[in-house]
CSV table of C-alpha atoms and ligand atoms in Angstrom, one decimal:
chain,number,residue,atom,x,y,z
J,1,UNK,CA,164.9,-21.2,14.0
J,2,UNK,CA,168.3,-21.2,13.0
J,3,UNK,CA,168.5,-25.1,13.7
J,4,UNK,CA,171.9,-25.8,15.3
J,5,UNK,CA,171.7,-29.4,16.5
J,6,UNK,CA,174.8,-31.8,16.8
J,7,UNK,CA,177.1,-28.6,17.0
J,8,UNK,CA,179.4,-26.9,19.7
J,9,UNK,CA,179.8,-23.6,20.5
J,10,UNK,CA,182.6,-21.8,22.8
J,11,UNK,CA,181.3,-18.4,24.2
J,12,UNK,CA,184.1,-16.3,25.8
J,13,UNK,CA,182.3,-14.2,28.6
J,14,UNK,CA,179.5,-16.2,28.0
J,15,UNK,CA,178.9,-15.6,32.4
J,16,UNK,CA,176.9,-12.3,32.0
J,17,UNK,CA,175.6,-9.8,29.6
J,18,UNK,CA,175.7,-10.5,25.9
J,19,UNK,CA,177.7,-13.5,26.0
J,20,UNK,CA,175.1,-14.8,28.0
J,21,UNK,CA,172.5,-13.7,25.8
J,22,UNK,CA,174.6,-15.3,22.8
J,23,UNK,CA,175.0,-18.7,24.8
J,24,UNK,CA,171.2,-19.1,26.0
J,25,UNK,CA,169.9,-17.9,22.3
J,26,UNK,CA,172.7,-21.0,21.1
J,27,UNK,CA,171.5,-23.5,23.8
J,28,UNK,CA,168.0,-22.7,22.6
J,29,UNK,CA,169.0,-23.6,19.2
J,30,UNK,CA,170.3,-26.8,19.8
J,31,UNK,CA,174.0,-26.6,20.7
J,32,UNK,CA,175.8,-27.7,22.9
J,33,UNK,CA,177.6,-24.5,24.4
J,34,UNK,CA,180.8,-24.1,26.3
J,35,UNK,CA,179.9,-21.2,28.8
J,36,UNK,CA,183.1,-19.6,29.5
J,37,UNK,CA,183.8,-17.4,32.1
J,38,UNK,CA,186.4,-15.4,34.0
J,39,UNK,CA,186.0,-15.9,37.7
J,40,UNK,CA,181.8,-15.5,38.6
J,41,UNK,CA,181.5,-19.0,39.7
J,42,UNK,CA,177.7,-18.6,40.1
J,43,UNK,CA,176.9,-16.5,37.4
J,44,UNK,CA,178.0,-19.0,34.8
J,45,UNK,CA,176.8,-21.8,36.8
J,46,UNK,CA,173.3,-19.8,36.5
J,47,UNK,CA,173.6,-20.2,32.8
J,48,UNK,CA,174.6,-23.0,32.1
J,49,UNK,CA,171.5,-24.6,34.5
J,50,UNK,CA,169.2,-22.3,32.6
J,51,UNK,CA,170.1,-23.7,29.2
J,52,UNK,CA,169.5,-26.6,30.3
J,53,UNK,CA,166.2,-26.3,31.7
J,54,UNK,CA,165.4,-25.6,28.3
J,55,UNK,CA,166.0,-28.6,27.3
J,56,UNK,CA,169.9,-27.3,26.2
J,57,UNK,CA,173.1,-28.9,26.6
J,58,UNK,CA,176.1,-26.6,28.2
J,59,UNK,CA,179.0,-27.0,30.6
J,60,UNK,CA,181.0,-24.2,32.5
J,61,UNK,CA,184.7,-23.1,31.3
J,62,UNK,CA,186.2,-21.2,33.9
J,63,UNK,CA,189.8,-19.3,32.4
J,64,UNK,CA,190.5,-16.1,33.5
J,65,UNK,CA,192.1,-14.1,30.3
J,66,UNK,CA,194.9,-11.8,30.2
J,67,UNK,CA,197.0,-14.1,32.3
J,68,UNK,CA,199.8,-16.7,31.5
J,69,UNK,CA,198.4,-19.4,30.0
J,70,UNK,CA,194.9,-18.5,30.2
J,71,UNK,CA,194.4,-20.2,26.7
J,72,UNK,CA,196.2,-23.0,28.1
J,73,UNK,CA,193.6,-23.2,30.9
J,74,UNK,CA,190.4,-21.9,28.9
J,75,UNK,CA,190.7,-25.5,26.4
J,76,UNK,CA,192.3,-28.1,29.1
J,77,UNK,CA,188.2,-26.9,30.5
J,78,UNK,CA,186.3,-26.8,27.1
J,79,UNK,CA,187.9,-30.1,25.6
J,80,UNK,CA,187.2,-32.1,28.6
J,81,UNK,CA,183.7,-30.8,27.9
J,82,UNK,CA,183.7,-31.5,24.1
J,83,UNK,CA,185.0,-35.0,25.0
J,84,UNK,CA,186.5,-35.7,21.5
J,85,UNK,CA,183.8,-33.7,19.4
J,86,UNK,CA,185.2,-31.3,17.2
J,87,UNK,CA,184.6,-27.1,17.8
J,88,UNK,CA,182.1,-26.0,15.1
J,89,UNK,CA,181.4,-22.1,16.5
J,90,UNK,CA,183.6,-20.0,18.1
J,91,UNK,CA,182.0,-16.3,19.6
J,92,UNK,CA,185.1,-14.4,21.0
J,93,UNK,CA,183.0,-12.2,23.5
J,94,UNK,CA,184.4,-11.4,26.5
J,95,UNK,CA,186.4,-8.2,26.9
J,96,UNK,CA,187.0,-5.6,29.0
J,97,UNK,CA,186.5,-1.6,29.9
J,98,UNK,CA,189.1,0.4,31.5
J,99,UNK,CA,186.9,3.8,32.2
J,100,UNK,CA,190.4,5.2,33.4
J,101,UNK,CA,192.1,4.1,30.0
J,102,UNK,CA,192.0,7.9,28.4
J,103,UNK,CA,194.7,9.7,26.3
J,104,UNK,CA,195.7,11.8,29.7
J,105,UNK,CA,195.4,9.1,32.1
J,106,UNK,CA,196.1,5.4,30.8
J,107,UNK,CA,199.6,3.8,31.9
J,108,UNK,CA,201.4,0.9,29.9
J,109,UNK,CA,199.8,-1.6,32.3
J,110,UNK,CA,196.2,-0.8,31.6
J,111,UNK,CA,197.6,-0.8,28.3
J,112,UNK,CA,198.9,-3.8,28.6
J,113,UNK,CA,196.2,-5.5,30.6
J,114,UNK,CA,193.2,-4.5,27.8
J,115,UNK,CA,195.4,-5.5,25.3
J,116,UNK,CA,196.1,-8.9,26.8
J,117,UNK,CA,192.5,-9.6,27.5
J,118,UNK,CA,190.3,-7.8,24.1
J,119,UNK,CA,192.9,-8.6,21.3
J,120,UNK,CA,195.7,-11.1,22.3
J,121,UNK,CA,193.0,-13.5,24.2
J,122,UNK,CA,190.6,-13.6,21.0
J,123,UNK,CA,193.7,-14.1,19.0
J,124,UNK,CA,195.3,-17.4,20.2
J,125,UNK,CA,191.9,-18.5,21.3
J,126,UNK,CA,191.1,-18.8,17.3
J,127,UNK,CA,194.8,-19.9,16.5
J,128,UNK,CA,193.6,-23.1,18.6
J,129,UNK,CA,189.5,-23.0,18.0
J,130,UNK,CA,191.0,-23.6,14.2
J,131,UNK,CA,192.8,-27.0,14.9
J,132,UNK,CA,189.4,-28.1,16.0
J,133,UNK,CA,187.2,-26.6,14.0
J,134,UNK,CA,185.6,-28.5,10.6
J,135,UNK,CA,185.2,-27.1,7.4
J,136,UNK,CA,182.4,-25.4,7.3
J,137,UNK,CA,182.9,-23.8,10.9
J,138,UNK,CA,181.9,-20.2,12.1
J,139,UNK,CA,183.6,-17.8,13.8
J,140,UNK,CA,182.2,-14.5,15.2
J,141,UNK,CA,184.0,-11.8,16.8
J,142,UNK,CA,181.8,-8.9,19.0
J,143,UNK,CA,183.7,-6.0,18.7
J,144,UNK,CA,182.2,-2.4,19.0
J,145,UNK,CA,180.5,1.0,17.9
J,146,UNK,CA,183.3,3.1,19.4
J,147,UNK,CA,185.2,1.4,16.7
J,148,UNK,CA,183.7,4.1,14.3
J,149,UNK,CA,182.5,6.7,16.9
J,150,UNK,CA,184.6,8.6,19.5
J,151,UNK,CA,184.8,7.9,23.1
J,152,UNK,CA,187.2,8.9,25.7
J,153,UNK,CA,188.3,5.9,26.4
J,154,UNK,CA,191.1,5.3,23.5
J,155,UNK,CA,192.7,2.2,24.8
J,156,UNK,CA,189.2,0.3,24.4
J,157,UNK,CA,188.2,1.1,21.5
J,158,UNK,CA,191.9,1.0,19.8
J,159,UNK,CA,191.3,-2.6,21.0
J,160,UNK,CA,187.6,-3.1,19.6
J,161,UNK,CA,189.5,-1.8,16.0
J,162,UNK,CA,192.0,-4.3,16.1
J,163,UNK,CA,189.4,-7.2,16.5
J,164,UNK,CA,187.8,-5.8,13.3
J,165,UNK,CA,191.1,-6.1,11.6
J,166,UNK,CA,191.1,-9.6,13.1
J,167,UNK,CA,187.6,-10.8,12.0
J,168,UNK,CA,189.0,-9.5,8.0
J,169,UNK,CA,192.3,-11.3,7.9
J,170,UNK,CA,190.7,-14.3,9.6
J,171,UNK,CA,187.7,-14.1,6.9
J,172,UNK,CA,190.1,-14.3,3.6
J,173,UNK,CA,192.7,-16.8,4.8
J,174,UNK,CA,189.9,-19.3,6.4
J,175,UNK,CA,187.6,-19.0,3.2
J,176,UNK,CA,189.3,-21.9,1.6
J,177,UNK,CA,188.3,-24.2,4.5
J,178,UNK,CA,184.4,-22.8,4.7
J,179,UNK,CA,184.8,-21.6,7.8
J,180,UNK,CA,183.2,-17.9,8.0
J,181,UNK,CA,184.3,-15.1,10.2
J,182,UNK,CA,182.1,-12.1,11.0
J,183,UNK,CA,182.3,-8.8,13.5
J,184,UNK,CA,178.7,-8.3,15.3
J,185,UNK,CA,179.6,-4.7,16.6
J,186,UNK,CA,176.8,-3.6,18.9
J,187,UNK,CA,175.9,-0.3,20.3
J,188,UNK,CA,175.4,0.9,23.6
J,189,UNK,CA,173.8,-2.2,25.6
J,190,UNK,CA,172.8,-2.7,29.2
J,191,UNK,CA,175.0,-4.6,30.8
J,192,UNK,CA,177.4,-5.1,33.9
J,193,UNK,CA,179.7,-2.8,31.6
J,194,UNK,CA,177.7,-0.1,31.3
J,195,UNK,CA,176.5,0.2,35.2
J,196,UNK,CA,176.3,4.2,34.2
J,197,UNK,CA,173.6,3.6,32.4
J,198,UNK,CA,171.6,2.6,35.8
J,199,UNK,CA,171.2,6.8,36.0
J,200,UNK,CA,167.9,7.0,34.3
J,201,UNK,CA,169.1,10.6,32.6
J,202,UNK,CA,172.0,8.5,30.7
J,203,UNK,CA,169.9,5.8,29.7
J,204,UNK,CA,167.3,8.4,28.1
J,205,UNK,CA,169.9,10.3,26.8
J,206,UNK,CA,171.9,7.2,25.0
J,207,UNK,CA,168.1,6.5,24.0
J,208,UNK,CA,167.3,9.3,22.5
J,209,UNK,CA,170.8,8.8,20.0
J,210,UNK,CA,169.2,5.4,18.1
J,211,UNK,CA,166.6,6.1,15.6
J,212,UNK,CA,164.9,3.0,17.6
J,213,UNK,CA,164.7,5.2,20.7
J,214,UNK,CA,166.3,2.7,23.1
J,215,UNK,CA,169.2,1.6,24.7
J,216,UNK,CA,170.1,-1.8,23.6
J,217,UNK,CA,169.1,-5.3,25.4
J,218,UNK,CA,171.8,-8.5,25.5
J,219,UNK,CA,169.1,-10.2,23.5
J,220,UNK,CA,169.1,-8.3,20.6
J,221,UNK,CA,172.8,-8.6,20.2
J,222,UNK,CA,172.9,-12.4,20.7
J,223,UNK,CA,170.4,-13.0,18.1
J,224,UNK,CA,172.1,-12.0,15.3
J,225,UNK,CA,175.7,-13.6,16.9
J,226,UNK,CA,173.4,-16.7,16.2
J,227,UNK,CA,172.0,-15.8,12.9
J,228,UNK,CA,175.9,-15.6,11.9
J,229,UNK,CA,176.7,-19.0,13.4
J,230,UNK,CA,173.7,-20.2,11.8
J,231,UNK,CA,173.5,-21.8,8.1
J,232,UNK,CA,171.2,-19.0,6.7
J,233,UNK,CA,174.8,-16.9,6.8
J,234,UNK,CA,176.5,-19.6,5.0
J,235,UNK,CA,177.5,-16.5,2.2
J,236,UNK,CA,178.3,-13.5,4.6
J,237,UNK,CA,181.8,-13.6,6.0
J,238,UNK,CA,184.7,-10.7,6.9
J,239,UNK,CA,181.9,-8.3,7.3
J,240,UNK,CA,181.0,-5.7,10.7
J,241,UNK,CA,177.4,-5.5,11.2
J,242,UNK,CA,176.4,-2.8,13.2
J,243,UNK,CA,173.8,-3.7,15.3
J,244,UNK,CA,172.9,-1.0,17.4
J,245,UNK,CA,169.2,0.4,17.2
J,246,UNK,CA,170.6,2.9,13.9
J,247,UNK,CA,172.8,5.2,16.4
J,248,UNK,CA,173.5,8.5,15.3
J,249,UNK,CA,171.7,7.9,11.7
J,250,UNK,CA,171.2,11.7,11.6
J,251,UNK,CA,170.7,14.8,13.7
J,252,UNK,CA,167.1,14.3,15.5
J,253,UNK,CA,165.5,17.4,15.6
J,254,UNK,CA,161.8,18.5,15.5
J,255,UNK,CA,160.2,20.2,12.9
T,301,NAP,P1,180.0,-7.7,30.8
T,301,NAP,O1,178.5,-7.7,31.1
T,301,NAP,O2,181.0,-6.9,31.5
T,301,NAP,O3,180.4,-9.3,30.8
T,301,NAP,C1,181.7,-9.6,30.6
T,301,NAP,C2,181.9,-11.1,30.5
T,301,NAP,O4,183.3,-11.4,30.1
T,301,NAP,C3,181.6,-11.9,31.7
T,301,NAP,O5,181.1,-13.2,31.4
T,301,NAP,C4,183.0,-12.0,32.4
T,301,NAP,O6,183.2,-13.2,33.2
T,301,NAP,C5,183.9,-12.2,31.1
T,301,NAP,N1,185.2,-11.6,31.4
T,301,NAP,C6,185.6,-10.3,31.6
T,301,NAP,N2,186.9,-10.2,31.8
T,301,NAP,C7,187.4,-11.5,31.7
T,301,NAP,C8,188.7,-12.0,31.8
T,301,NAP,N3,189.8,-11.3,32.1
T,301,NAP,N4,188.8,-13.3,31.7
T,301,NAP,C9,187.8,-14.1,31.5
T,301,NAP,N5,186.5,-13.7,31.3
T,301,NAP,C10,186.3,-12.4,31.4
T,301,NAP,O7,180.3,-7.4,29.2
T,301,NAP,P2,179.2,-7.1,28.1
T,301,NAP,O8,178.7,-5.7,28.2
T,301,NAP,O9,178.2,-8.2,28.0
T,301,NAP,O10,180.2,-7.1,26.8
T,301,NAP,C11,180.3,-8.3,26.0
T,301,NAP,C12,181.0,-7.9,24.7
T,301,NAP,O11,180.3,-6.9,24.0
T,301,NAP,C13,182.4,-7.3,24.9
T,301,NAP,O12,183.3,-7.7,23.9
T,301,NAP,C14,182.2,-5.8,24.8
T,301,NAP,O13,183.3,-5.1,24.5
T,301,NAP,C15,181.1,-5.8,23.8
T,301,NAP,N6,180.3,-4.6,23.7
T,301,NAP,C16,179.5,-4.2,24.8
T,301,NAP,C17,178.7,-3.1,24.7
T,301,NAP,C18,177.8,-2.7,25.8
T,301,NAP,O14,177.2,-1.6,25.7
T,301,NAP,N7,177.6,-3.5,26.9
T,301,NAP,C19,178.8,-2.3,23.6
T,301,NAP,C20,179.7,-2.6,22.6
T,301,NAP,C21,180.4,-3.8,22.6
T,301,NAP,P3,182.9,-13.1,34.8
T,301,NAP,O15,181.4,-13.1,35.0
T,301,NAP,O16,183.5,-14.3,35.4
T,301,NAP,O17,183.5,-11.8,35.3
């Protein structure tokens, strides 16, 4: 029990997948949790009723990001939810994919449009998280694997790095206020993202790269989210913690 009580959490993404993982796991914990989302009415209404048939406290955010204003948008929504209380954790979360997005194929505007949505979102969503937050407050950032191993699909993961360079700078000039700021970078984890991984071959394959010998579950990602917004990581802060089943630890070969 990570004991979370009296706070507030804004989850970006928080409609699906990890972020939904991330919001439940806060709900369970005693927050009260913005559940942001990007357009899936139902999904995030789905979430937020679940939280609180645990006994949870959450309200919907819709704000699509990587438009004009969508920042704007995304806290007219979560401070009419906070109703005056201040912001204590902020999980930037939501992000997307572009599978076309390669060094041969991507154009400025997919460019553009991951850009706008992975790094500049996340960015002026802290910039105004921080005139809300307390001393003391948590940020955490879920950036990627991909930031340290090689996919295809450059404009991604150049976007996943620059969120790690984020969660650093963030980390050193926050640390004066107490307010900690950590990357939780998982591995490959089955999600709406990751519909490839539906192919049972993939999946076993992807498996078969983790010394745990599975593909990853939103659960175990949103678990340690909340062990970083939690007061047990009151002394870990500008770190990336790979959390990811130990992917390619080694070669895995039989003897
Ligand atoms: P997902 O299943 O595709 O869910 C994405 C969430 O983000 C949804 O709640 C969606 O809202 C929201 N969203 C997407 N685009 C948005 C936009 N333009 N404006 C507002 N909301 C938007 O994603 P996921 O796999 O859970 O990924 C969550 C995070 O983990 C991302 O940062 C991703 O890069 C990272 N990650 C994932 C994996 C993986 O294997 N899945 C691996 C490494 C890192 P709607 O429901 O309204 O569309």
């Amino acid at each position: 029990m990570t004991g979370l009580t009296g706070k507030t959490a804004l989850v970006t993404g928080a409609s699906r997948g990890i972020g939904r993982a991330i919001a439940e796991r806060l709900g369970a914990e005693g927050a009260l949790v913005a559940v942001h989302y990007g357009s899936n009415d139902s999904a995030a209404r789905d979430v937020v009723a679940t939280i609180r048939s645990n006994g949870g406290q959450a309200f919907p955010v819709r704000a699509e990001l990587g438009v004009d204003g969508d920042v704007d948008t995304l806290f007219a929504g979560l401070e009419t939810g906070l109703d005056g209380r201040p912001l204590d954790i902020l999980v930037n979360n939501a992000a997307i994919q572009d599978y076309d997005a390669t060094i041969e194929a991507a154009t400025e505007k997919q460019y553009e449009h991951v850009f706008a949505v992975n790094v500049r979102a996340p960015l002026f969503i802290t910039q105004r998280a921080l005139t809300l937050m307390p001393n003391g407050g948590r940020i955490i950032n879920v950036s990627s694997g991909v930031t340290w191993f090689a996919i295809p699909e450059v404009v991604y993961s150049m976007s996943k790095g620059a969120l790690n360079v984020l969660t650093r700078s963030l980390a050193h000039t926050q640390g004066a206020r107490g307010i900690t700021v950590n990357t939780v970078s998982p591995g490959v984890t089955e999600t709406d993202m990751n519909a490839w991984l539906s192919d049972g071959e993939a999946a076993q394959a992807i498996a078969g790269l983790a010394a745990l010998g599975r593909v990853g579950k939103p659960a175990d990602i949103g678990d340690v989210v909340v062990f970083f917004a939690s007061d047990d990581a009151r002394w870990v802060t500008g770190q990336v913690l790979e959390v990811n089943g130990g992917l390619f630890l080694g070669p895995r070969v039989e003897r």
